XYZ file of C-alpha atoms in Angstrom:
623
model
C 304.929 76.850 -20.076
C 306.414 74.003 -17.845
C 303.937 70.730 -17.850
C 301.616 70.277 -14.968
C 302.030 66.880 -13.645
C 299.830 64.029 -13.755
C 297.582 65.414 -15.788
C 298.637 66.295 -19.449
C 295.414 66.036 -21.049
C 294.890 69.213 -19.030
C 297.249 71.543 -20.257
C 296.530 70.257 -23.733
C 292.985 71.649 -22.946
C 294.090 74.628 -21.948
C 296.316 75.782 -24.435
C 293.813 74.212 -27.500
C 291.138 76.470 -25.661
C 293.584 79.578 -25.663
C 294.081 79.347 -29.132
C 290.148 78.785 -30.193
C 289.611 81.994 -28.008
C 292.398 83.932 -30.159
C 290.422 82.410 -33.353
C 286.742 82.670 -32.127
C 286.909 85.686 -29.452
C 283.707 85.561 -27.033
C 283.511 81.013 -27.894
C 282.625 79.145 -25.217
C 285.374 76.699 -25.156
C 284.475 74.677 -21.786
C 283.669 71.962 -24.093
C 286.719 71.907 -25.916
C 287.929 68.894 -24.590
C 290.746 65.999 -25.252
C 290.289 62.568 -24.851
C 292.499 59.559 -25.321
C 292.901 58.256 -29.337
C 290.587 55.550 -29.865
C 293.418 54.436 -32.375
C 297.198 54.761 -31.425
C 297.999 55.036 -34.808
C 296.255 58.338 -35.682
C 297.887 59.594 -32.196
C 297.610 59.401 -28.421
C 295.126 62.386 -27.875
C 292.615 63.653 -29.918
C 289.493 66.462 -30.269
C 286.266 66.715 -32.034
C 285.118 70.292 -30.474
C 286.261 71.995 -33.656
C 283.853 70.526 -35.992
C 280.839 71.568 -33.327
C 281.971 74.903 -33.081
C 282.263 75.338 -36.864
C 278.553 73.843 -37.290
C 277.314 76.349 -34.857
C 279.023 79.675 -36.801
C 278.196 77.548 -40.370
C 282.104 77.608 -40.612
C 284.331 75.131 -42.683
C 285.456 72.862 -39.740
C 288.560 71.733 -41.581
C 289.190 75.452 -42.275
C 288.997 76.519 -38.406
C 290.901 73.575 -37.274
C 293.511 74.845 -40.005
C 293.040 78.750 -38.097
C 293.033 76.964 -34.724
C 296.415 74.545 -35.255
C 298.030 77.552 -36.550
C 297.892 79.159 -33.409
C 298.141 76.192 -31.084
C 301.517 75.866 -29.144
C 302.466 72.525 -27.924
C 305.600 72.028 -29.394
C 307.557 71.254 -26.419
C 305.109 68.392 -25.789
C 304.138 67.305 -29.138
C 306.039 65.430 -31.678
C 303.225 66.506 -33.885
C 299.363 67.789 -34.049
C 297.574 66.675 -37.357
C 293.977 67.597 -38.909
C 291.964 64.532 -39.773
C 288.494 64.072 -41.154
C 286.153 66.459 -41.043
C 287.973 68.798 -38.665
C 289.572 66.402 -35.970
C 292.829 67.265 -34.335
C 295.139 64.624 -33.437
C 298.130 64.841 -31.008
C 301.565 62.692 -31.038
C 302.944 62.910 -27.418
C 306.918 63.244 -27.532
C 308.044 60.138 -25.600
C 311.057 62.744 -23.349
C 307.377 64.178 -22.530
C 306.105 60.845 -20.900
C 309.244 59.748 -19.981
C 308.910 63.306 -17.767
C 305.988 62.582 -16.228
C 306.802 59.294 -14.996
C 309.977 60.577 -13.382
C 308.393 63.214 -11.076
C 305.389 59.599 -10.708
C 308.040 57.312 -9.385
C 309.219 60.057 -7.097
C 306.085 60.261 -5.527
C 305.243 63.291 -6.790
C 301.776 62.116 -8.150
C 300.014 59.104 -9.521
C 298.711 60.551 -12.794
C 296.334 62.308 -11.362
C 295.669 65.359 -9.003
C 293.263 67.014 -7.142
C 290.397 69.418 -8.234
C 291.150 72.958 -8.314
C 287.213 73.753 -7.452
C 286.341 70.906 -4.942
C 282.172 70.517 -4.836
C 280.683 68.930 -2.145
C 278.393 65.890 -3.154
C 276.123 63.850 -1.332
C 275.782 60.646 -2.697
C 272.291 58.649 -1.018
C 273.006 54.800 -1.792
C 272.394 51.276 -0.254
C 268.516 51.912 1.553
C 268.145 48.233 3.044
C 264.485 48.017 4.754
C 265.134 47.228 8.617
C 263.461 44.125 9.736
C 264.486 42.279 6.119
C 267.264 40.619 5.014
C 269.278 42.361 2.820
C 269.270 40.412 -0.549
C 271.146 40.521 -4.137
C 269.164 43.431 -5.496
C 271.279 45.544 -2.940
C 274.507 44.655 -4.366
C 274.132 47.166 -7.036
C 273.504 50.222 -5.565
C 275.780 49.536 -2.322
C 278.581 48.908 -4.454
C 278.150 51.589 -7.317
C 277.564 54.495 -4.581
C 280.723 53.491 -2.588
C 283.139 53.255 -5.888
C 281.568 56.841 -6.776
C 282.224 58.234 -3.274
C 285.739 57.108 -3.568
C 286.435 57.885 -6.782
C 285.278 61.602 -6.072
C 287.076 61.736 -2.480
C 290.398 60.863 -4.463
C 289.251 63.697 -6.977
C 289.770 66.167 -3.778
C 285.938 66.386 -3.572
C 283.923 66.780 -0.317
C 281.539 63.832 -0.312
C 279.256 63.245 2.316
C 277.241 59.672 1.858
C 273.997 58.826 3.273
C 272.298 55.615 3.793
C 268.526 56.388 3.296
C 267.511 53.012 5.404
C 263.678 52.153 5.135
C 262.556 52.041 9.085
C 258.904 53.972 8.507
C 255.818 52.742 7.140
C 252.950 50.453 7.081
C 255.239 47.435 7.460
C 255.852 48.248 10.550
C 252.657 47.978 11.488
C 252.768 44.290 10.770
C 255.762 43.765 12.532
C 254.499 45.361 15.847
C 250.968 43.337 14.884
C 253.066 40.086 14.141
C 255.859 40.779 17.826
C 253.236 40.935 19.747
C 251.051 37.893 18.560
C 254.681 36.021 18.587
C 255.110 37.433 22.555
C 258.658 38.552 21.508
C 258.783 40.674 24.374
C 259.342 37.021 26.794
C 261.354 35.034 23.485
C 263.606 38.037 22.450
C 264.395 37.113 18.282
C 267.486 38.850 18.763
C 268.504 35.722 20.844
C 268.312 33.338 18.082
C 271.016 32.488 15.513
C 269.090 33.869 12.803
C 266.777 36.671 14.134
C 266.218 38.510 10.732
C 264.989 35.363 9.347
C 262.488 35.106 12.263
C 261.006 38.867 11.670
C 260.951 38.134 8.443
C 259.109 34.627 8.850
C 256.253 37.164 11.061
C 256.056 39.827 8.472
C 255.016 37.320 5.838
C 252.411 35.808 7.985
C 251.082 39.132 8.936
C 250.757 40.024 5.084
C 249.773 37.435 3.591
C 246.959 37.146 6.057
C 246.092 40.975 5.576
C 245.477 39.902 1.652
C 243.640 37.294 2.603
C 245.986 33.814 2.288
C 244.394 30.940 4.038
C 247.440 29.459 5.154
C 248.988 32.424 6.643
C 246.267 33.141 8.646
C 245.719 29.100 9.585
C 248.874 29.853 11.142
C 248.214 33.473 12.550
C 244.692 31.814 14.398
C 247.125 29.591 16.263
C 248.515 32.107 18.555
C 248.214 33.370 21.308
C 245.984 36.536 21.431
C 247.847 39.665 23.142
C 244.747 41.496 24.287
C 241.605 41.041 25.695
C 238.695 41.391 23.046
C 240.631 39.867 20.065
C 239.412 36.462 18.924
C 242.406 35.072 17.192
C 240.699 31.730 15.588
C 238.209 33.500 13.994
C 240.023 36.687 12.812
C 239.639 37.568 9.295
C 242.369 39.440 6.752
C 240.021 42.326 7.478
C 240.667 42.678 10.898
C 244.324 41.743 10.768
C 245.127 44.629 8.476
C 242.422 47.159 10.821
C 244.914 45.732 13.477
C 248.032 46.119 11.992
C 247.495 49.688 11.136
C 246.112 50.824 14.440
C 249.257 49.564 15.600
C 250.685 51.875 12.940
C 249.287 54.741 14.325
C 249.736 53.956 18.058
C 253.966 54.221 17.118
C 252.879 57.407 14.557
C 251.758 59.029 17.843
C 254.003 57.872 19.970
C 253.242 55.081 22.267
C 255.959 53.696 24.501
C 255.343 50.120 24.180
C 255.066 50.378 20.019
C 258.144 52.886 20.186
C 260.220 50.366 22.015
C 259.643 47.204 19.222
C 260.395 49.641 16.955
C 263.457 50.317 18.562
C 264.579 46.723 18.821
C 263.526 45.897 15.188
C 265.968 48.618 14.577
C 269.247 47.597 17.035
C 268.554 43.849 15.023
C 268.298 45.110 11.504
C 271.500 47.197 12.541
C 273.643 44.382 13.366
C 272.563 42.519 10.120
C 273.642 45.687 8.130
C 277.019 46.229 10.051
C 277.855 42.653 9.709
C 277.337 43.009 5.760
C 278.457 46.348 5.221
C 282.118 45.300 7.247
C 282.291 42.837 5.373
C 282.087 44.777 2.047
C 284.312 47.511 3.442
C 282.033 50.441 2.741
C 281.269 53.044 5.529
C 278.670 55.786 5.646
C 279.022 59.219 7.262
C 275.295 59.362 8.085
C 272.320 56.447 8.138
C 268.952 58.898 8.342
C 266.136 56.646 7.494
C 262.593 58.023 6.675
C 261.637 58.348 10.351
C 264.500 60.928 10.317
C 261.731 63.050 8.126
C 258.627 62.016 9.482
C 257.932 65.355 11.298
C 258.326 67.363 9.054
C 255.936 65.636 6.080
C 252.573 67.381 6.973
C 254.650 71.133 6.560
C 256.076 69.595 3.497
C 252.559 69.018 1.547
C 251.485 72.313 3.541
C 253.918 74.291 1.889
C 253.067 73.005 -1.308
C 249.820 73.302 -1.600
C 249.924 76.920 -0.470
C 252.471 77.372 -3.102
C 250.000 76.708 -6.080
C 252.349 73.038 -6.411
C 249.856 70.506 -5.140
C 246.385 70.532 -5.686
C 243.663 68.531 -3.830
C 242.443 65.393 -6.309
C 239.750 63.228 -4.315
C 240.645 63.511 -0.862
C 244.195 63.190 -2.205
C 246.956 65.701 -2.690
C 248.789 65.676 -5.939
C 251.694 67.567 -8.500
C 250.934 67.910 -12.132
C 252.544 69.281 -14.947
C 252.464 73.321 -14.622
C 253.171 73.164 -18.674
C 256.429 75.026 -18.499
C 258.114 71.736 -20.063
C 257.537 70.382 -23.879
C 255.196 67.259 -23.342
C 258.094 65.110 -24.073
C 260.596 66.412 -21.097
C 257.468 66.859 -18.469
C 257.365 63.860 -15.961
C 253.773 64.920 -15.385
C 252.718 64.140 -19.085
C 252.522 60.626 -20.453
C 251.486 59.597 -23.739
C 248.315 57.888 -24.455
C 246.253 56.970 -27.558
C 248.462 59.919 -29.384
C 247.326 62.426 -26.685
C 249.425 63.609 -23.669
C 247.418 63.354 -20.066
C 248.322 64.128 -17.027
C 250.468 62.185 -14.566
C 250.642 63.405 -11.801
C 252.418 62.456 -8.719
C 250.884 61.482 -5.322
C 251.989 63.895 -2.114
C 249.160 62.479 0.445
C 246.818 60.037 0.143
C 243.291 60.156 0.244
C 243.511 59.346 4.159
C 246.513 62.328 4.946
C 249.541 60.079 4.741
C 252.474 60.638 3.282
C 254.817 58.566 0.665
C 257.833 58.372 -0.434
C 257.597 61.239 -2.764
C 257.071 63.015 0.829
C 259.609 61.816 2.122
C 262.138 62.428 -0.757
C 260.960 65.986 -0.986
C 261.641 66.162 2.904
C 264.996 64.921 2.615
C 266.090 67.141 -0.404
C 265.277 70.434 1.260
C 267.023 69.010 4.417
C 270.026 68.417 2.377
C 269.543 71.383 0.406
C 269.779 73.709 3.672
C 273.022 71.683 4.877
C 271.864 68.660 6.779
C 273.797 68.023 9.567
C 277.292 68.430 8.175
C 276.458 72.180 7.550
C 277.219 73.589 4.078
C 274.610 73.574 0.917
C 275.436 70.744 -1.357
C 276.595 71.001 -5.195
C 275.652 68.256 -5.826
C 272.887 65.955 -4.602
C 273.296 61.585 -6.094
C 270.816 58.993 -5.795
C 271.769 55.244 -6.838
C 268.880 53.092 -7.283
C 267.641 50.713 -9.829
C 266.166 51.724 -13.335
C 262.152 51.255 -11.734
C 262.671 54.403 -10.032
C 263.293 56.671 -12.976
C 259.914 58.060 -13.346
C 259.872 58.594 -9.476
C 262.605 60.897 -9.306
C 262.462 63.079 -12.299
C 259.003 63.527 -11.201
C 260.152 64.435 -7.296
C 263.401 66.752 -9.026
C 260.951 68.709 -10.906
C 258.671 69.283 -8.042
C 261.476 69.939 -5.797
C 262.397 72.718 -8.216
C 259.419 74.423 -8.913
C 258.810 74.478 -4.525
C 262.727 75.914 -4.361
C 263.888 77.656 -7.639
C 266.671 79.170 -6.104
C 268.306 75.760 -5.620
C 271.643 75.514 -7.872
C 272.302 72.086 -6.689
C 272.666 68.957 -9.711
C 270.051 66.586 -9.080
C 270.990 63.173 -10.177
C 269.575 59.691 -10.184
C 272.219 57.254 -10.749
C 270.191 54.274 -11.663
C 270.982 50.594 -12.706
C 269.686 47.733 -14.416
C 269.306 44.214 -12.730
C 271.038 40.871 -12.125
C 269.992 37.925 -13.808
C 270.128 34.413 -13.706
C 271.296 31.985 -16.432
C 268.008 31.655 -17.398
C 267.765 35.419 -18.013
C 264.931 36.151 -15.227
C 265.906 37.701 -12.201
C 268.816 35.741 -10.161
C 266.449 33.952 -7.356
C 267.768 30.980 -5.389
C 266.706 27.232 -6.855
C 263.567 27.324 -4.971
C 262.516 30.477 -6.130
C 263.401 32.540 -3.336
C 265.521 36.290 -3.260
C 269.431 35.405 -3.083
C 270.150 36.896 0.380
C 273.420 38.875 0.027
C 275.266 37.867 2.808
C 274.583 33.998 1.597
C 275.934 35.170 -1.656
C 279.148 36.857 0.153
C 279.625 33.676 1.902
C 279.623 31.503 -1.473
C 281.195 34.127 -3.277
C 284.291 33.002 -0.402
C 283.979 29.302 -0.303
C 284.391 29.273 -4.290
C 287.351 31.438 -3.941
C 288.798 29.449 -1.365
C 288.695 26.415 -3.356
C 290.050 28.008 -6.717
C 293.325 29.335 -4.026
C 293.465 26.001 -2.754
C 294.284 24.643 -6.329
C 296.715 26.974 -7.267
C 298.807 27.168 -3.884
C 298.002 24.137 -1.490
C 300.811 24.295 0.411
C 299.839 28.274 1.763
C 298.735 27.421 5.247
C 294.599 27.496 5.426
C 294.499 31.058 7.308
C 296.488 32.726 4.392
C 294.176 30.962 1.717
C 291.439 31.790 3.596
C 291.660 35.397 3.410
C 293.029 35.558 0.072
C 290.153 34.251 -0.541
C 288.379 36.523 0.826
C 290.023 39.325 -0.916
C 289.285 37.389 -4.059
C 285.418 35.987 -3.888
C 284.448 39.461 -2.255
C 286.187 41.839 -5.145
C 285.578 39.404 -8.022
C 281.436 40.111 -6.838
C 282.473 43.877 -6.749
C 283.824 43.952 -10.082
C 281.608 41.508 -11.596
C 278.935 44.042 -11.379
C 281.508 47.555 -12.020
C 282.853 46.403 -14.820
C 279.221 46.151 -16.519
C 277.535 49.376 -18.386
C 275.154 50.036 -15.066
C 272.381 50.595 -17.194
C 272.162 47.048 -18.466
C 271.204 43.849 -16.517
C 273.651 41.451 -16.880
C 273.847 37.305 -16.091
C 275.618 35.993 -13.024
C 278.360 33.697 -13.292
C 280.485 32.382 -10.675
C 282.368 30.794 -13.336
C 283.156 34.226 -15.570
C 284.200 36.464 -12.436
C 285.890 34.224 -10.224
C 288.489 33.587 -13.676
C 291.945 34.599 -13.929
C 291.372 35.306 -17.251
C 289.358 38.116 -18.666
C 288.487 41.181 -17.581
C 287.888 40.192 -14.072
C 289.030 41.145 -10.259
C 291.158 37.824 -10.109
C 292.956 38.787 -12.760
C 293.995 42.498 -12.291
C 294.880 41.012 -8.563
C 297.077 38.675 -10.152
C 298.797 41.370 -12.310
C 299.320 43.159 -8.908
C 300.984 40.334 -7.223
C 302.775 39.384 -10.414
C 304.349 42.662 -10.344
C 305.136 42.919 -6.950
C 306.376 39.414 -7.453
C 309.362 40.919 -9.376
C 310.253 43.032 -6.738
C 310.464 40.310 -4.452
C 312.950 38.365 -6.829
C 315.104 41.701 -7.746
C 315.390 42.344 -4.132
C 314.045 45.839 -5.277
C 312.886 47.741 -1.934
C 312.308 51.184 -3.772
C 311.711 52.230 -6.953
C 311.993 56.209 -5.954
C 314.958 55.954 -6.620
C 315.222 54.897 -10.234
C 313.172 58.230 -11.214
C 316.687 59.696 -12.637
C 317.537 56.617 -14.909
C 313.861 56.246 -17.196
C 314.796 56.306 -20.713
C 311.730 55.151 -22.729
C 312.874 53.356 -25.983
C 311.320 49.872 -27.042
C 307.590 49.844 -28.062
C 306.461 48.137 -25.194
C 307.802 50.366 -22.752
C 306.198 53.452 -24.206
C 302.407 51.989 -25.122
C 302.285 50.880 -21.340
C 303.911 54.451 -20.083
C 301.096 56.145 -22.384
C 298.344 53.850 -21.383
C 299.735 55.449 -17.420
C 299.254 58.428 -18.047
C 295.507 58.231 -18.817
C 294.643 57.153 -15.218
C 293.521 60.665 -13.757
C 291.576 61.377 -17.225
C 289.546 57.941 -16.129
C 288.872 59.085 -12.990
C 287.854 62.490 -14.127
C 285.548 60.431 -16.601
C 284.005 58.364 -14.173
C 283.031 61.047 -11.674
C 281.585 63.206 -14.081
C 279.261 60.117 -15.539
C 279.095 57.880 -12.581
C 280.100 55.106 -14.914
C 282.502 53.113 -13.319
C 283.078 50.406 -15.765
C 285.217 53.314 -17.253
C 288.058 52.268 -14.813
C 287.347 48.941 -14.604
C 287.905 48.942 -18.570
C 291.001 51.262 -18.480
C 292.835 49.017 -15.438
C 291.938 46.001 -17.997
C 293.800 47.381 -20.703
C 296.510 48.606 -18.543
C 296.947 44.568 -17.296
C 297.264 44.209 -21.379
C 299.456 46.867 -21.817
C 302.015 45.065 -18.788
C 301.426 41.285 -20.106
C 302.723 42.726 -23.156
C 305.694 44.863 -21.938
C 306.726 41.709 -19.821
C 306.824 39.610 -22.277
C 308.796 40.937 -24.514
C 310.453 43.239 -22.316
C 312.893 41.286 -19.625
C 313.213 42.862 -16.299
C 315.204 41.612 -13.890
C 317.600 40.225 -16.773
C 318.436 43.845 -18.425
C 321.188 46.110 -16.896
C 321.744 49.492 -16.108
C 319.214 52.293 -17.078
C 317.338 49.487 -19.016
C 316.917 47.331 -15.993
C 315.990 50.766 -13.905
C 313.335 52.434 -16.662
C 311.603 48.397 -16.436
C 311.420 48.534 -13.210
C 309.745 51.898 -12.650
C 307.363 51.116 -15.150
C 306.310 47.402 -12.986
C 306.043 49.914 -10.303
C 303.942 53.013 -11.442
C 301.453 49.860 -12.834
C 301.293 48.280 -9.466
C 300.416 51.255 -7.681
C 297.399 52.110 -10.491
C 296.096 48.787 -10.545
C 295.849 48.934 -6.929
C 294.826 52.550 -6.447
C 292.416 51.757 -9.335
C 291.139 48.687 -7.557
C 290.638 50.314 -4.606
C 288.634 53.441 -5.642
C 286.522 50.453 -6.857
C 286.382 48.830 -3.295
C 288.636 45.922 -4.284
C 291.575 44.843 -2.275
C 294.917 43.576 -3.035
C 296.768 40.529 -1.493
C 300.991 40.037 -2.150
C 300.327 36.643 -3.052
C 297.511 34.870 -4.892
């Protein structure tokens, strides 16, 4: 059997699975998987599925990895496959086998990877700014994290439809309309002014903070102007503010043209904030449905449920709880208290028949479920948001199930831990304030700019200027990629704007380094050096293995949504070629030598830069 390019770890599967199924007949042996050696000198590939198999048939694992080797064939690949331990198998890669790899790579035949044989379709929901706010640092996270997954999966051959789930529905909205008309936007249009999500935001503080009652805020709210007959403004109390702001609420609710048209404008200037930002951070969506996209169809929602035997009334309220189907520890409904379990339910309607956002997130899954508006039901349905919203979602998953049963769809919740500050607390500006993202984007520039400034002054200021931009906005990118999502981690200019580390800077530097060398060979193409690789000093091969693990990465990151997995991997690759370089001399070697360098600076260029850009991250020639 010929090899498969790009992908070797895949035909090592399948013949290691061929021979388990000739040693266990009727054995499951999906999970009989190969993954990279976490030591080179045990081997380059390795498998611990034996020793679980043999543990579930109270077999000998050494003695069925013994059965299984003697019927594995993968001598035309393998220099040789060895038992270790308890029942690993480990597997020495012959180097004419890498060296073939690479050839049909440098022909452009492949980039170590290739596309899925069974493409799913995914929708990944990611991002969800509030209109009317700024969008601040906490969005960073999940904006980023849902893009690099999108692409990673797109490049994986996968249909993936993404979704920004925007927040335009509510009873903040009520406060805005409250707070627009009090302001008389309609005659001083905030759209006009330089900053006119600052301004809404200025009004939707006052408007809350005199709804709970803060004596400043409504000091300030008794100054205006009153925008109907009957309503006393300097003697208003929180009271009446919030009475007002939620009969506003249910004046746009039903419809009203004057309400529906600030809402409308609170939308067209939120939109332009989130453009501007989102442009700016390269990331496009194929649909923006916010939760007024749902709205009508909430009250059929609960409806459903409740005449399902789901929801049951709870003082006035409607609610889910635990149908006991679940151990106590696995139901989302259960929580544990003084050593007992009680219920926990979650809240479909309140006490006064509105909705929430477990509504709304029900809404939206059976809208996806049936095929949206791209047509098709899903395989797969994502949700990025931060770790606080566990709870929410395995609770609205396993309601979602128990209303459709028939649904085959993977629900998962992606979620994230947060950015800190030095100081360990959550990053907030010097005065205490949220860290507006596109503040940060523009610091995250200016820094860059000045770092490019020192190392290449005499690069006119439009070129340093949008190095630096490719610079200060990927180094914030991979700042927060690079981490183990589920962790919070500390901010530090300092650490991700270094060319040192395991930072963007410096895998964009290895890029331009390489391409560097091109420049000074006078090398146009490397596809045609594809004939001439002959892999022989130590170097060469370690960095033509460490190649060849690029589509297993991918694979790995897609099917854990994890990915500091690449970031890690395009690290170690940036090792691999400091390494090779060093001792290995490029442009000085001759003949086949000189050819087989080359083609190696090029098949790393083109992963670091396809790696970086799966992540979002650009590349610039020169640095």
């Amino acid at each position: 059997m010929g090899i498969i390019p790009a992908v070797l770890h895949k035909i090592l599967e399948q013949r290691l699975q061929q021979a388990v199924a000739l040693v266990l007949p009727g054995a499951d042996t999906r999970s009989v998987l190969i993954r990279p050696c976490p030591d080179p000198k045990f081997g380059d590939y390795q498998t611990n599925a034996l020793m679980a198999l043999a543990k579930e048939r109270k077999m000998n694992p050494r003695k069925l990895a013994t059965d299984v080797l003697a019927k594995l064939d993968v001598a035309d690949l393998c220099e040789k496959v060895e038992i270790a331990g308890a029942g690993f198998l480990n597997f020495k890669i012959k180097t004419t086998t890498v060296a073939g790899i690479l050839r049909d790579a440098i022909a452009g035949k492949h980039l170590f990877y290739q596309k899925t044989e069974k493409p799913r379709t995914v929708i990944i929901d990611f991002s969800s700014p509030n209109v009317a706010k700024p969008m601040h640092v906490g969005h960073i996270r999940s904006t980023i994290l849902g893009d690099s997954l999108g692409r990673v999966l797109r490049l994986l051959g996968h249909r993936v439809i993404t979704d920004n789930h925007i927040g335009d529905w509510g009873t903040q909205f009520g406060m805005l309309i409250f707070g627009w008309k009090i302001e008389r936007f309609f005659e001083n249009d905030p759209a006009k002014l330089p900053d006119p999500i600052a301004e809404l935001e200025r009004v939707y503080k006052m408007v809350n903070k005199s709804c709970e009652g803060d004596s400043a805020s409504l000091a300030l709210l008794r100054q205006k102007f009153s925008y109907e007959p009957g309503l006393n403004l300097p003697t208003i109390t929180s009271e009446e503010v919030l009475s007002r702001a939620r009969a506003e609420l249910v004046k746009l609710q039903a419809g009203d043209a004057t309400n529906r048209d600030i809402w409308n404008r609170l939308q067209a200037i939120s939109k332009q904030q989130f453009d501007r930002v989102y442009s700016r951070l390269g990331i496009q969506f194929d649909y923006v449905l916010g939760e007024s996209f749902y709205n009508p169809w909430l009250a059929d929602v609960v409806k459903d449920l409740k005449e399902r035997g789901i929801a049951t009334e709870s003082e006035g309220a409607m609610i889910v709880l635990s149908d006991g189907k679940l151990p106590p520890q696995q139901d989302p409904f259960l929580i544990q208290k003084d050593g007992k379990w009680i219920p926990n339910p979650t809240l479909v309607q309140k006490s006064d028949g509105a909705s929430n956002y477990a509504t709304t997130d029900l809404a939206t899954l059976q809208f996806r479920w049936n095929g949206g508006k791209w047509g098709g039901q899903p395989d797969e349905i994502i949700y990025v948001t931060d770790a606080r919203q566990q709870l929410h979602f395995r609770q609205v998953f396993a309601t979602f199930k128990r209303w459709h049963p028939e649904v085959t769809a993977k629900l998962a919740h992606v979620w994230f831990g947060s950015i800190l500050g030095e100081d360990g607390k959550p990053l907030k500006t010097r005065s205490g304030e949220t860290v507006k993202l596109e503040a940060l984007l523009d610091e995250a520039e200016e820094i860059a700019f000045k770092v490019v400034t020192e190392k290449n002054k005499d690069l006119p200021e439009k070129d340093r200027r949008e190095i630096a931009r490719v610079v200060g906005i990927g180094a914030i990118k991979y700042a927060d990629l690079s981490q183990n999502r589920q962790s919070d981690y500390v901010f530090s200019w300092e650490k991700m704007l270094s060319f040192q580390g395991n930072t963007a800077p410096y895998l964009q530097y290895s890029y331009t380094r390489v391409r560097s060398i091109f420049r000074k060979g006078n090398v146009d193409n490397a596809s045609n050096l594809a004939e001439s690789l002959n892999l022989a000093e130590p170097e060469e091969i370690t960095l033509a293995k460490r190649l060849l693990n690029f589509g297993l990465v991918l694979e790995s990151v897609g099917e854990d949504y994890r990915p500091n997995y690449l970031c890690s991997y395009l690290f170690e690759l940036s090792g691999d070629f400091a390494r090779f370089y060093e001792s290995c001399p490029v442009l000085k070697a001759e003949g086949t030598q000189r050819a087989t360098r080359l083609a190696l600076c090029d098949l790393t260029a083109r992963v670091i830069q396809q790696g970086l850009a799966v992540l979002g991250i650009e590349t610039t020639e020169q640095m």
